[in-house]
Coordinates of C-alpha atoms in Angstrom, one line a residue:
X1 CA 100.2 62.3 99.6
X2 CA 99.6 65.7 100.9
X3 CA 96.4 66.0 103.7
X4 CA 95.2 69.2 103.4
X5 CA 92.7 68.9 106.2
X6 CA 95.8 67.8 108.4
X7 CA 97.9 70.8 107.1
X8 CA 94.4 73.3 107.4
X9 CA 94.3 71.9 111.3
X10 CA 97.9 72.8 111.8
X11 CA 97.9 76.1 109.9
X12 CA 95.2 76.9 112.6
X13 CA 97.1 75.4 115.5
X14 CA 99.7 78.2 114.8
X15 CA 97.9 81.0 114.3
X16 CA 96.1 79.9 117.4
X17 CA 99.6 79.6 119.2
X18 CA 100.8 83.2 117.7
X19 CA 97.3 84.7 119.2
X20 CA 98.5 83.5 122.9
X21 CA 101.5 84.6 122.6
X22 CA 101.0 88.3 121.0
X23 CA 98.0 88.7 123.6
X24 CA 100.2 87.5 126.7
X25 CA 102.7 90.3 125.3
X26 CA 100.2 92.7 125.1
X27 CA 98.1 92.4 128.2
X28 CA 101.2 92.0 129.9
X29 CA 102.5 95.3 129.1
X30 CA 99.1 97.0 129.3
X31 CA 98.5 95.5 133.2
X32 CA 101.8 96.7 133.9
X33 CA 102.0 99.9 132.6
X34 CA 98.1 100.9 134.4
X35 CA 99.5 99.6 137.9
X36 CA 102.6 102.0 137.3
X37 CA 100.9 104.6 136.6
X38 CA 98.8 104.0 139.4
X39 CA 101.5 103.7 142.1
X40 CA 103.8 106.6 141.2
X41 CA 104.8 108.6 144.2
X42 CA 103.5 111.9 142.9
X43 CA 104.3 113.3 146.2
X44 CA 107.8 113.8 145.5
X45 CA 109.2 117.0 144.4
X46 CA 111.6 115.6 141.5
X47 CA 114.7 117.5 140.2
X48 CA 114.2 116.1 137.0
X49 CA 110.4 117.8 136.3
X50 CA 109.2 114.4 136.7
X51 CA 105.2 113.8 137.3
X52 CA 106.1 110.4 139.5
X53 CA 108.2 107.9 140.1
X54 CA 108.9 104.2 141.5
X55 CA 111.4 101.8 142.6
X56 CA 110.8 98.2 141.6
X57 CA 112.9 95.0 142.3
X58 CA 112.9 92.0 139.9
X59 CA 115.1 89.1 138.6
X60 CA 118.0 90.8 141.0
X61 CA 118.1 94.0 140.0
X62 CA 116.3 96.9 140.9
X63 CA 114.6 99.9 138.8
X64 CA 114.5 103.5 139.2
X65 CA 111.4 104.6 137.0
X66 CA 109.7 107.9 136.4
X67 CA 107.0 109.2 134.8
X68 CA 106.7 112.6 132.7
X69 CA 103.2 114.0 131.8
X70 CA 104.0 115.3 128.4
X71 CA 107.9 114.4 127.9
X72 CA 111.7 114.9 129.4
X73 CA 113.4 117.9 128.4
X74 CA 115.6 115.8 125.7
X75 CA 113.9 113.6 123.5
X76 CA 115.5 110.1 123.7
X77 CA 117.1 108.6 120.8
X78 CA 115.8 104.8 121.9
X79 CA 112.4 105.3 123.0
X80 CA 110.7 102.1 122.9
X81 CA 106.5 102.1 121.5
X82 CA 104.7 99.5 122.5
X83 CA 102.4 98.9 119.9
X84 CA 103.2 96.2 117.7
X85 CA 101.6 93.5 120.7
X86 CA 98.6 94.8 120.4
X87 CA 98.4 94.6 116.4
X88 CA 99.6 91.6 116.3
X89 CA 96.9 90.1 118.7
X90 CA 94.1 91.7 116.3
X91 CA 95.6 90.8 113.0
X92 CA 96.4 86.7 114.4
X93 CA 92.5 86.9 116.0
X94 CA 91.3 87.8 112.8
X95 CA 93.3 85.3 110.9
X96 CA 91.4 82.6 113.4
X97 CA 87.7 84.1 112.9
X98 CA 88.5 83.4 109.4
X99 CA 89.9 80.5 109.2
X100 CA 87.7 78.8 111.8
X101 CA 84.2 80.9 111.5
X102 CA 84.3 82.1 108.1
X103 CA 85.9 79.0 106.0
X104 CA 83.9 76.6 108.5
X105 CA 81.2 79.1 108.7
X106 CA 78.7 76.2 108.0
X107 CA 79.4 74.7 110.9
X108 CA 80.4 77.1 113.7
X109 CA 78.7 80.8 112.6
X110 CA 75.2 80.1 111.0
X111 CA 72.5 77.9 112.7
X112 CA 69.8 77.9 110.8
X113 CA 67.8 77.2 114.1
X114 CA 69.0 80.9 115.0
X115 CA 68.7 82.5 111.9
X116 CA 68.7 80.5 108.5
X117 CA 70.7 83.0 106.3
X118 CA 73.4 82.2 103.9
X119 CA 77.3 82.3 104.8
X120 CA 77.8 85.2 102.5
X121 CA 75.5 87.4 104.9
X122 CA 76.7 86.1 108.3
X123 CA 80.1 86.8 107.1
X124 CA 79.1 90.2 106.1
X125 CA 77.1 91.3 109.6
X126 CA 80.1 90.2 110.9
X127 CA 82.2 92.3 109.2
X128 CA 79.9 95.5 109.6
X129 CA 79.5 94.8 113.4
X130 CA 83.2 94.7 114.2
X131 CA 83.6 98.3 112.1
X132 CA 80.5 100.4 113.0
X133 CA 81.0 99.0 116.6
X134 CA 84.1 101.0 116.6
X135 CA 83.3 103.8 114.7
X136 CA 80.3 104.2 117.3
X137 CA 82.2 104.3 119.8
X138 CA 84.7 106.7 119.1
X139 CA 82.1 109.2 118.1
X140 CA 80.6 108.7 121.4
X141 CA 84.0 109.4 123.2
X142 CA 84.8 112.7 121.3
X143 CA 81.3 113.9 121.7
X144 CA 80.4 116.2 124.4
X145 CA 78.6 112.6 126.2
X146 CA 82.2 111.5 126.5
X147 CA 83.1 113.8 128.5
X148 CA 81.8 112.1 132.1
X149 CA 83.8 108.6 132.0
X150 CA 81.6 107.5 134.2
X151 CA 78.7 108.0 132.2
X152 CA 80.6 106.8 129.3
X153 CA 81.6 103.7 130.5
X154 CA 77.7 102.7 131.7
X155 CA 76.3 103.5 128.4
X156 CA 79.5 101.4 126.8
X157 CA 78.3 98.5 129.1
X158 CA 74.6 98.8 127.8
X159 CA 76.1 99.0 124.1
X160 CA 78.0 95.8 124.7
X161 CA 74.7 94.0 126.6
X162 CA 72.7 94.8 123.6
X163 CA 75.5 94.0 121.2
X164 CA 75.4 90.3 123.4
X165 CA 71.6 89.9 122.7
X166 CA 71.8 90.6 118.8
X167 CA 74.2 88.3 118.3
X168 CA 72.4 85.5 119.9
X169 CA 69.8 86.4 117.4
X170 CA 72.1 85.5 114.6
X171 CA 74.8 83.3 115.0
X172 CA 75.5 80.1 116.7
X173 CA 75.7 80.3 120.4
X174 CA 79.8 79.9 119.8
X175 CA 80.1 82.5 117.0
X176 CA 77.5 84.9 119.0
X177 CA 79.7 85.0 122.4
X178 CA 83.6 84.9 120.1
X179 CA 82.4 87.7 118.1
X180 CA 81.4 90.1 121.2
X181 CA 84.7 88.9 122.2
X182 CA 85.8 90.1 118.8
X183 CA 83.8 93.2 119.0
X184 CA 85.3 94.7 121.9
X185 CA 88.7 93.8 120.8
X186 CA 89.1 95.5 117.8
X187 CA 87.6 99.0 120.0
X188 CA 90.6 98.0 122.2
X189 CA 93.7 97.7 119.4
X190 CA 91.8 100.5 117.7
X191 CA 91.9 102.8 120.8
X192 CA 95.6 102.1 119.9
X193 CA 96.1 101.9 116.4
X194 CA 93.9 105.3 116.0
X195 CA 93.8 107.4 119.3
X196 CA 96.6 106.4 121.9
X197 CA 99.9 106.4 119.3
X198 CA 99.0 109.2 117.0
X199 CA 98.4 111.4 120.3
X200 CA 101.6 110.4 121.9
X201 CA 103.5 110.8 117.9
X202 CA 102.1 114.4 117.9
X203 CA 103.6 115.1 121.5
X204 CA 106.8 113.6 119.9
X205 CA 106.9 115.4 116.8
X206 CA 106.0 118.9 118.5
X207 CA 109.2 118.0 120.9
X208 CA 111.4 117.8 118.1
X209 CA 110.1 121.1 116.5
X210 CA 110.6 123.0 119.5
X211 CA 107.1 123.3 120.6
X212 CA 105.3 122.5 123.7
X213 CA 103.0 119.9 123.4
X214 CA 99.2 120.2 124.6
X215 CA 98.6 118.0 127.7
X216 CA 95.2 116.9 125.4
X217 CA 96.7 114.7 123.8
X218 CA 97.9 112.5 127.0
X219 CA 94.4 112.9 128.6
X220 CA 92.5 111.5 125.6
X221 CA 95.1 108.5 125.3
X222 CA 94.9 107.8 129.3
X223 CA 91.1 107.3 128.7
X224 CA 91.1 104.7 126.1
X225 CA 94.0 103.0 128.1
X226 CA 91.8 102.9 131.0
X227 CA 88.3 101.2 128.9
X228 CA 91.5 98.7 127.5
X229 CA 92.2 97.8 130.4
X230 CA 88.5 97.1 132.1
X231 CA 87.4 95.5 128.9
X232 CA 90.5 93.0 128.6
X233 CA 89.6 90.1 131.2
X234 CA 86.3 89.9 129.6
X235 CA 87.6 89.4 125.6
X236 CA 89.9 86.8 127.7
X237 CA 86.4 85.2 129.0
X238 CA 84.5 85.2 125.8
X239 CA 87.6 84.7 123.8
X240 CA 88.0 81.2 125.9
X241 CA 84.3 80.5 125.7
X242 CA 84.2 78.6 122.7
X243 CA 85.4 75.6 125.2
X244 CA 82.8 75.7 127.4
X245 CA 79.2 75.1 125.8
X246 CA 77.9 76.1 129.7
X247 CA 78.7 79.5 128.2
X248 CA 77.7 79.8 124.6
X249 CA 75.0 76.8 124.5
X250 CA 72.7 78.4 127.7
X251 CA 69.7 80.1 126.5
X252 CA 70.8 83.1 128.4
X253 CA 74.2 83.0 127.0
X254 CA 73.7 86.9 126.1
X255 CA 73.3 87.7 129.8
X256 CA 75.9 85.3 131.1
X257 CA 78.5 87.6 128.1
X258 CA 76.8 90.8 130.2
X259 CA 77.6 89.7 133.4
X260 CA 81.0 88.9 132.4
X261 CA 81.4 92.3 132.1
X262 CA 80.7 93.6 135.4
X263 CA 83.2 91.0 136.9
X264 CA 85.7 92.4 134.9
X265 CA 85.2 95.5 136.1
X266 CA 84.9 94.6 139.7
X267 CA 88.1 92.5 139.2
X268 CA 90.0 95.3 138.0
X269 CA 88.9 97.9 141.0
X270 CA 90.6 95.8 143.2
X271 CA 93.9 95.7 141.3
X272 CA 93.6 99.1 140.2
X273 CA 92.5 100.3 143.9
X274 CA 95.6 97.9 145.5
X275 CA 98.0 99.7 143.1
X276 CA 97.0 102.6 143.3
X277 CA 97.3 102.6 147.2
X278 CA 93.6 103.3 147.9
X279 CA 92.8 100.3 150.1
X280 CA 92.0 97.0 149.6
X281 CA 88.2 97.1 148.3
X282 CA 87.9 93.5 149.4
X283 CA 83.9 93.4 148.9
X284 CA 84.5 93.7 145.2
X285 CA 85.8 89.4 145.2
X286 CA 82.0 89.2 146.7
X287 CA 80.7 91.2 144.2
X288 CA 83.0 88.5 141.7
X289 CA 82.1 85.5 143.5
X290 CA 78.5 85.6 143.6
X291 CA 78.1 87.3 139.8
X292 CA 80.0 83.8 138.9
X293 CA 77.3 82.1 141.1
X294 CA 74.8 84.0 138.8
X295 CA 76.8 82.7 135.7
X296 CA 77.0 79.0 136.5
X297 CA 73.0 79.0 137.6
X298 CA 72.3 80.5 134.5
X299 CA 74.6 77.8 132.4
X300 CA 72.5 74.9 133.7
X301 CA 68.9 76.6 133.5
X302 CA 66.3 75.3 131.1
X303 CA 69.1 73.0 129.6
X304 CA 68.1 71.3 126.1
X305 CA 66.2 68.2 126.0
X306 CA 67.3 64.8 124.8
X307 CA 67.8 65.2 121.0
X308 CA 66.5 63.7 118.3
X309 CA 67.9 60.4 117.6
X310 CA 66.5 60.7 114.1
X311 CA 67.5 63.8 112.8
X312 CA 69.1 64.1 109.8
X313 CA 71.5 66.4 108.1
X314 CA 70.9 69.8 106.3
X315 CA 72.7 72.1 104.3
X316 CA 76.2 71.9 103.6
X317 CA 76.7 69.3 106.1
X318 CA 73.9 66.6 104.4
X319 CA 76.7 65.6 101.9
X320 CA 78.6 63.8 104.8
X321 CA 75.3 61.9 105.7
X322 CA 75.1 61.3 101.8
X323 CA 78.7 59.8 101.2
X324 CA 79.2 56.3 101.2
X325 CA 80.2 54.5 104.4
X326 CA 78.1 57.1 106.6
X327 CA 75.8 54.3 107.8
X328 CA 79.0 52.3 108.9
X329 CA 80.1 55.4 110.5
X330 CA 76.8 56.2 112.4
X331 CA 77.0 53.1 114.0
X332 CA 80.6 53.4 114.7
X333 CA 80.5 56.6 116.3
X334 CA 76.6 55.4 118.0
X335 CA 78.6 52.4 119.3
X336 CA 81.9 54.4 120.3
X337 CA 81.0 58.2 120.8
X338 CA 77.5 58.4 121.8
X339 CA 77.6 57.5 125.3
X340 CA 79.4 60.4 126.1
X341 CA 78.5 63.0 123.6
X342 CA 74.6 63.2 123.8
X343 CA 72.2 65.4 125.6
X344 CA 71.5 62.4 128.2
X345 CA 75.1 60.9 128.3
X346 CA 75.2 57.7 129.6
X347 CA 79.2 58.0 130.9
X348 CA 79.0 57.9 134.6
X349 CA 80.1 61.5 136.0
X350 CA 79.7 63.3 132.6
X351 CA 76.5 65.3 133.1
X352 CA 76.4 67.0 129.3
X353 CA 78.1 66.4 126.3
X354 CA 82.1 67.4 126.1
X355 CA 82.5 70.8 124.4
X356 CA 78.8 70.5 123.6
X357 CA 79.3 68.2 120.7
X358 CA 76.2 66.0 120.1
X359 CA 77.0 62.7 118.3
X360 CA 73.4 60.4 118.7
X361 CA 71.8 61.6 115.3
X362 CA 72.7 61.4 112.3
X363 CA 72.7 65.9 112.0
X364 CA 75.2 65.6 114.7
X365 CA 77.4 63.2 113.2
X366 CA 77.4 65.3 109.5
X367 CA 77.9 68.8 111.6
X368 CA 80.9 67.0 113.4
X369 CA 82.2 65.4 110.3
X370 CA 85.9 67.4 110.1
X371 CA 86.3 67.3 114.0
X372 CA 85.3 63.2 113.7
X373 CA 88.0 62.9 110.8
X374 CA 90.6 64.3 112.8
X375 CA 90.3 63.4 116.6
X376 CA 89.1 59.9 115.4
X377 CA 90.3 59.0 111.8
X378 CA 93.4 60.4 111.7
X379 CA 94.6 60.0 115.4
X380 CA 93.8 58.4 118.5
X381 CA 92.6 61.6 120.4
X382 CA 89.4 60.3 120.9
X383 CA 87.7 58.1 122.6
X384 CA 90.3 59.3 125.2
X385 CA 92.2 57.0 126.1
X386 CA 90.5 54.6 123.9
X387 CA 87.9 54.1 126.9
X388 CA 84.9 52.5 124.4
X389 CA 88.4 50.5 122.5
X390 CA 87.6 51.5 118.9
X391 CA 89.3 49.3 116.9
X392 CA 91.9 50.5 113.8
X393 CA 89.5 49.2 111.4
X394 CA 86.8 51.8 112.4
X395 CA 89.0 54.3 112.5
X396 CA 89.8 53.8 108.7
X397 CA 86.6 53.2 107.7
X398 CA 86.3 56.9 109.4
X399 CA 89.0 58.0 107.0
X400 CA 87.5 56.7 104.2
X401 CA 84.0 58.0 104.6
X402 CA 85.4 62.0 105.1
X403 CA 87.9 61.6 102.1
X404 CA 84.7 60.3 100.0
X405 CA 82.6 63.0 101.1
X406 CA 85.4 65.6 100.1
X407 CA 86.3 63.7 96.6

């Protein structure tokens, strides 16, 4: 017999798995190629018309590169784009918002203690935020406010604080800080999908015609390069906060997401400035260090109370707490779970639930229901370890309980 919740988990597992591995690819390349750029001898008066160039040693060998401003004299027949890593990590991140946020949307987007709305219209907000978000900002860059970086890039970083706030107001504290995670990914892969590789196929194209190509072209794509590659350690951040309910379940979760931010950007100066052979702008891991400080204050202020022992399920989730053998399960998972995964947990050294998963009420228990089935039912995951020793029976009384709720 097939297990479709088994094969769903899995089908995620690898999309999950071809996300890591596409974004390693591309913010691989994209750190690498900025700190080349930046540390090209442009001193050098090169026979070749180059603008810079570099030696570099790795895996035994050792590289002559160099850098033209709008392109060699030739064309090369095997010049290698770097495009498709970038795609790729958009189209598998999207695959995952679906699949987790918009098919379990229920459970991890709308929280009707948020904003009580139907899936239909979380699903669609988030849709519209992830295309005007981008269509904003490229207006803003080709207007005549684009023009300053500088100025750009603050106004960018007050978009992306108020884009924070609003999505606190209307998702769940996981789906609010994943989709500005979301948000400022797609402006990154569609800096590259629209801006950075038609500009650098027009250069091409005018190469092979015989013309010379305007240097435009390579100054608009080196700007969108350089907000890529400030914005990428925070989408890493948010994109990993999903883990962590110190980051998504704090009340100030939208400034925590802000001030994620500014350590991206102070992180980056240092590399930038090191490669570029400015100095070593050592006050900017102070600058780091105590925004993190700020951060982890912030994730343990005003933390929620104990929770209601007698709440009880709502919404799509109430037909767990309706199917037969809940009851046995409540006190299974009361007896087994609930000593760690509480607001209060009574598991010496824990000093909040795991993941922020809330199993002492009967809501918490119905909202969990798939993740129960899984970790509990159909493997051993959890209890780790099998600290609280829950015994087979349980665990197919778990299984039957979901499969009832789903027949």
């Amino acid at each position: 017999m097939i297990n479709f919740i088994a094969m769903e988990a899995w089908v995620e597992f690898a999309v999950r798995w071809v996300h890591v591995i596409t974004g390693i690819a591309w913010i691989g390349s994209s750190f690498y190629f900025i700190a080349l750029d930046l540390g090209l001898h442009r001193d050098r008066n090169l026979a070749s018309g180059a603008d810079g160039e570099e030696w570099q040693v790795h895996g035994g060998g050792f590289y002559h590169i160099q850098k033209y401003l709008i392109a060699p004299s030739q064309m090369p027949g095997d010049l290698v784009w770097f495009k498709w890593e970038s795609y790729a990590t958009w189209l598998s991140g999207f695959a995952m918002l679906v699949l987790v946020y918009y098919l379990g949307a229920e459970f991890y987007l709308v929280d009707p203690e948020v904003l009580d709305i139907p899936i239909w219209g979380a699903i669609l907000i988030s849709l519209l935020s992830l295309s005007i978000g981008w269509l904003s900002y490229d207006w803003l860059c080709k207007s005549k406010f684009g023009d300053d970086n500088t100025r750009l890039m603050l106004f960018l970083f007050g978009v992306l604080v108020v884009m924070a706030w609003g999505y606190t107001q209307v998702f769940s504290g996981r789906a609010a800080l994943l989709h500005l995670g979301a948000f400022t990914a797609s402006i990154m892969t569609a800096n590259v999908f629209f801006i950075i590789m038609p500009n650098q196929r027009i250069v091409v194209a005018d190469l092979k015609a015989g013309r010379i190509p305007d240097a435009k072209y390579g100054k608009i794509a080196k700007q969108r390069s350089t907000h890529n590659n400030y914005l990428t350690l925070p989408v890493l951040f948010l994109m990993l906060s999903n883990h962590y309910p110190l980051a998504f379940a704090s009340e100030y979760n939208w400034i925590i997401a802000s001030l994620v931010f500014l350590m991206g950007v102070s992180i980056r100066h240092y590399f930038n400035s090191v490669h570029a052979r400015k100095g070593s702008p050592h006050w900017t891991w102070l600058v780091t260090a105590l925004l993190f400080l700020a951060i982890m204050w912030l994730s343990t202020a005003n933390l929620p109370g104990e929770a209601d022992m007698d709440a009880e399920a709502t919404g799509p989730s109430a037909k767990y707490a309706q199917a037969e053998g809940f009851a046995e399960v409540q006190d299974i998972v009361l007896g087994r779970c609930s000593m760690c995964h509480s607001a209060e947990p009574g598991y010496e050294g824990l000093h909040w639930a795991p993941k922020g998963v809330h199993l002492d009420s009967a809501r918490g228990i119905a909202q969990n229901a798939k993740a129960i089935y899984l970790q509990a039912g159909l493997s051993r995951a959890m209890p780790p370890a099998n600290l609280s020793f829950m015994e087979d029976g349980e665990r197919e009384a778990i299984r039957r309980w979901f499969e009832a709720a789903g027949s």
